[in-house]
Amino acid sequence: MGIVELEELEELSEDALVEQLSESIRKSDMGATKSTGAVSKDMRDKYAV
C-alpha cells in the first residue's frame, strides 16, 4: 500500500469504515462478489505472458 492510500484510509471515520465493511459483507452474503479463485483465474488469464 502506498502512502497516499494510507492517508486516505486514515481520513475515513470509524462509522464510514464500518459502513463500507458492512456493505461489502452484505454484497458477499448476496453472492454479488466473486470468489478469490475466480478473481485469481481472471487475473491469470488477463495478465498471462
Short mmCIF file of N, CA and C in Angstrom, two decimals:
data_model
loop_
_atom_site.label_atom_id
_atom_site.label_comp_id
_atom_site.label_asym_id
_atom_site.label_seq_id
_atom_site.Cartn_x
_atom_site.Cartn_y
_atom_site.Cartn_z
N MET A 1 0.83 -1.19 0.00
CA MET A 1 0.00 0.00 0.00
C MET A 1 0.87 1.24 0.00
N GLY A 2 0.52 2.20 -0.83
CA GLY A 2 1.30 3.42 -0.89
C GLY A 2 0.92 4.40 0.20
N ILE A 3 1.72 5.41 0.34
CA ILE A 3 1.48 6.42 1.38
C ILE A 3 0.15 7.12 1.15
N VAL A 4 -0.17 7.42 -0.09
CA VAL A 4 -1.43 8.12 -0.38
C VAL A 4 -2.61 7.27 0.05
N GLU A 5 -2.56 5.95 -0.23
CA GLU A 5 -3.65 5.07 0.16
C GLU A 5 -3.80 5.04 1.68
N LEU A 6 -2.69 5.01 2.40
CA LEU A 6 -2.75 5.01 3.85
C LEU A 6 -3.37 6.29 4.37
N GLU A 7 -3.02 7.41 3.77
CA GLU A 7 -3.60 8.69 4.20
C GLU A 7 -5.10 8.69 3.95
N GLU A 8 -5.54 8.13 2.84
CA GLU A 8 -6.96 8.08 2.54
C GLU A 8 -7.68 7.20 3.55
N LEU A 9 -7.06 6.10 3.95
CA LEU A 9 -7.68 5.24 4.95
C LEU A 9 -7.82 5.96 6.28
N GLU A 10 -6.81 6.72 6.66
CA GLU A 10 -6.84 7.42 7.93
C GLU A 10 -7.93 8.48 7.95
N GLU A 11 -8.29 9.01 6.77
CA GLU A 11 -9.30 10.06 6.71
C GLU A 11 -10.70 9.52 6.92
N LEU A 12 -10.91 8.22 6.73
CA LEU A 12 -12.22 7.64 6.93
C LEU A 12 -12.56 7.63 8.41
N SER A 13 -13.76 8.06 8.73
CA SER A 13 -14.18 7.97 10.12
C SER A 13 -14.47 6.51 10.43
N GLU A 14 -14.51 6.20 11.70
CA GLU A 14 -14.80 4.82 12.11
C GLU A 14 -16.17 4.39 11.59
N ASP A 15 -17.15 5.29 11.67
CA ASP A 15 -18.50 4.95 11.20
C ASP A 15 -18.51 4.68 9.70
N ALA A 16 -17.76 5.48 8.94
CA ALA A 16 -17.71 5.28 7.49
C ALA A 16 -17.04 3.96 7.16
N LEU A 17 -16.00 3.63 7.88
CA LEU A 17 -15.30 2.37 7.65
C LEU A 17 -16.22 1.19 7.97
N VAL A 18 -16.93 1.27 9.08
CA VAL A 18 -17.87 0.21 9.46
C VAL A 18 -18.94 0.06 8.38
N GLU A 19 -19.44 1.18 7.86
CA GLU A 19 -20.47 1.12 6.82
C GLU A 19 -19.93 0.46 5.55
N GLN A 20 -18.71 0.81 5.16
CA GLN A 20 -18.11 0.19 3.96
C GLN A 20 -17.94 -1.31 4.15
N LEU A 21 -17.45 -1.69 5.31
CA LEU A 21 -17.26 -3.13 5.57
C LEU A 21 -18.59 -3.86 5.62
N SER A 22 -19.59 -3.24 6.23
CA SER A 22 -20.92 -3.85 6.32
C SER A 22 -21.52 -4.04 4.92
N GLU A 23 -21.35 -3.04 4.07
CA GLU A 23 -21.86 -3.14 2.70
C GLU A 23 -21.15 -4.26 1.95
N SER A 24 -19.84 -4.36 2.14
CA SER A 24 -19.08 -5.42 1.50
C SER A 24 -19.56 -6.80 1.95
N ILE A 25 -19.82 -6.93 3.24
CA ILE A 25 -20.31 -8.20 3.78
C ILE A 25 -21.69 -8.53 3.21
N ARG A 26 -22.56 -7.52 3.13
CA ARG A 26 -23.90 -7.75 2.56
C ARG A 26 -23.79 -8.21 1.11
N LYS A 27 -22.93 -7.57 0.33
CA LYS A 27 -22.75 -7.97 -1.07
C LYS A 27 -22.25 -9.41 -1.15
N SER A 28 -21.30 -9.73 -0.29
CA SER A 28 -20.75 -11.08 -0.28
C SER A 28 -21.83 -12.10 0.07
N ASP A 29 -22.63 -11.77 1.09
CA ASP A 29 -23.71 -12.68 1.51
C ASP A 29 -24.74 -12.89 0.41
N MET A 30 -24.95 -11.88 -0.43
CA MET A 30 -25.92 -11.98 -1.51
C MET A 30 -25.33 -12.65 -2.74
N GLY A 31 -24.04 -12.94 -2.70
CA GLY A 31 -23.40 -13.58 -3.84
C GLY A 31 -23.01 -12.58 -4.92
N ALA A 32 -22.94 -11.29 -4.56
CA ALA A 32 -22.63 -10.26 -5.55
C ALA A 32 -21.14 -10.08 -5.75
N THR A 33 -20.34 -10.83 -5.02
CA THR A 33 -18.89 -10.71 -5.16
C THR A 33 -18.35 -12.00 -5.76
N LYS A 34 -17.14 -11.93 -6.28
CA LYS A 34 -16.50 -13.10 -6.88
C LYS A 34 -15.65 -13.82 -5.83
N SER A 35 -15.51 -15.10 -6.00
CA SER A 35 -14.62 -15.86 -5.12
C SER A 35 -13.18 -15.51 -5.45
N THR A 36 -12.30 -15.75 -4.51
CA THR A 36 -10.89 -15.46 -4.75
C THR A 36 -10.36 -16.31 -5.90
N GLY A 37 -10.86 -17.53 -6.01
CA GLY A 37 -10.43 -18.39 -7.11
C GLY A 37 -10.81 -17.82 -8.46
N ALA A 38 -12.01 -17.27 -8.57
CA ALA A 38 -12.46 -16.67 -9.82
C ALA A 38 -11.64 -15.43 -10.16
N VAL A 39 -11.36 -14.61 -9.14
CA VAL A 39 -10.56 -13.42 -9.36
C VAL A 39 -9.16 -13.81 -9.80
N SER A 40 -8.56 -14.80 -9.14
CA SER A 40 -7.22 -15.25 -9.49
C SER A 40 -7.17 -15.77 -10.93
N LYS A 41 -8.19 -16.54 -11.31
CA LYS A 41 -8.23 -17.07 -12.68
C LYS A 41 -8.33 -15.92 -13.68
N ASP A 42 -9.19 -14.94 -13.41
CA ASP A 42 -9.33 -13.80 -14.31
C ASP A 42 -8.00 -13.06 -14.44
N MET A 43 -7.30 -12.87 -13.33
CA MET A 43 -6.01 -12.16 -13.36
C MET A 43 -4.98 -12.96 -14.16
N ARG A 44 -4.95 -14.28 -13.94
CA ARG A 44 -4.00 -15.11 -14.70
C ARG A 44 -4.31 -15.05 -16.19
N ASP A 45 -5.60 -15.13 -16.54
CA ASP A 45 -5.99 -15.08 -17.95
C ASP A 45 -5.65 -13.72 -18.56
N LYS A 46 -5.91 -12.66 -17.82
CA LYS A 46 -5.72 -11.31 -18.35
C LYS A 46 -4.24 -10.96 -18.47
N TYR A 47 -3.42 -11.38 -17.51
CA TYR A 47 -2.04 -10.94 -17.48
C TYR A 47 -1.03 -12.03 -17.80
N ALA A 48 -1.51 -13.16 -18.34
CA ALA A 48 -0.59 -14.24 -18.70
C ALA A 48 0.39 -13.74 -19.76
N VAL A 49 1.64 -14.11 -19.60
CA VAL A 49 2.66 -13.64 -20.53
C VAL A 49 2.97 -14.71 -21.55
#
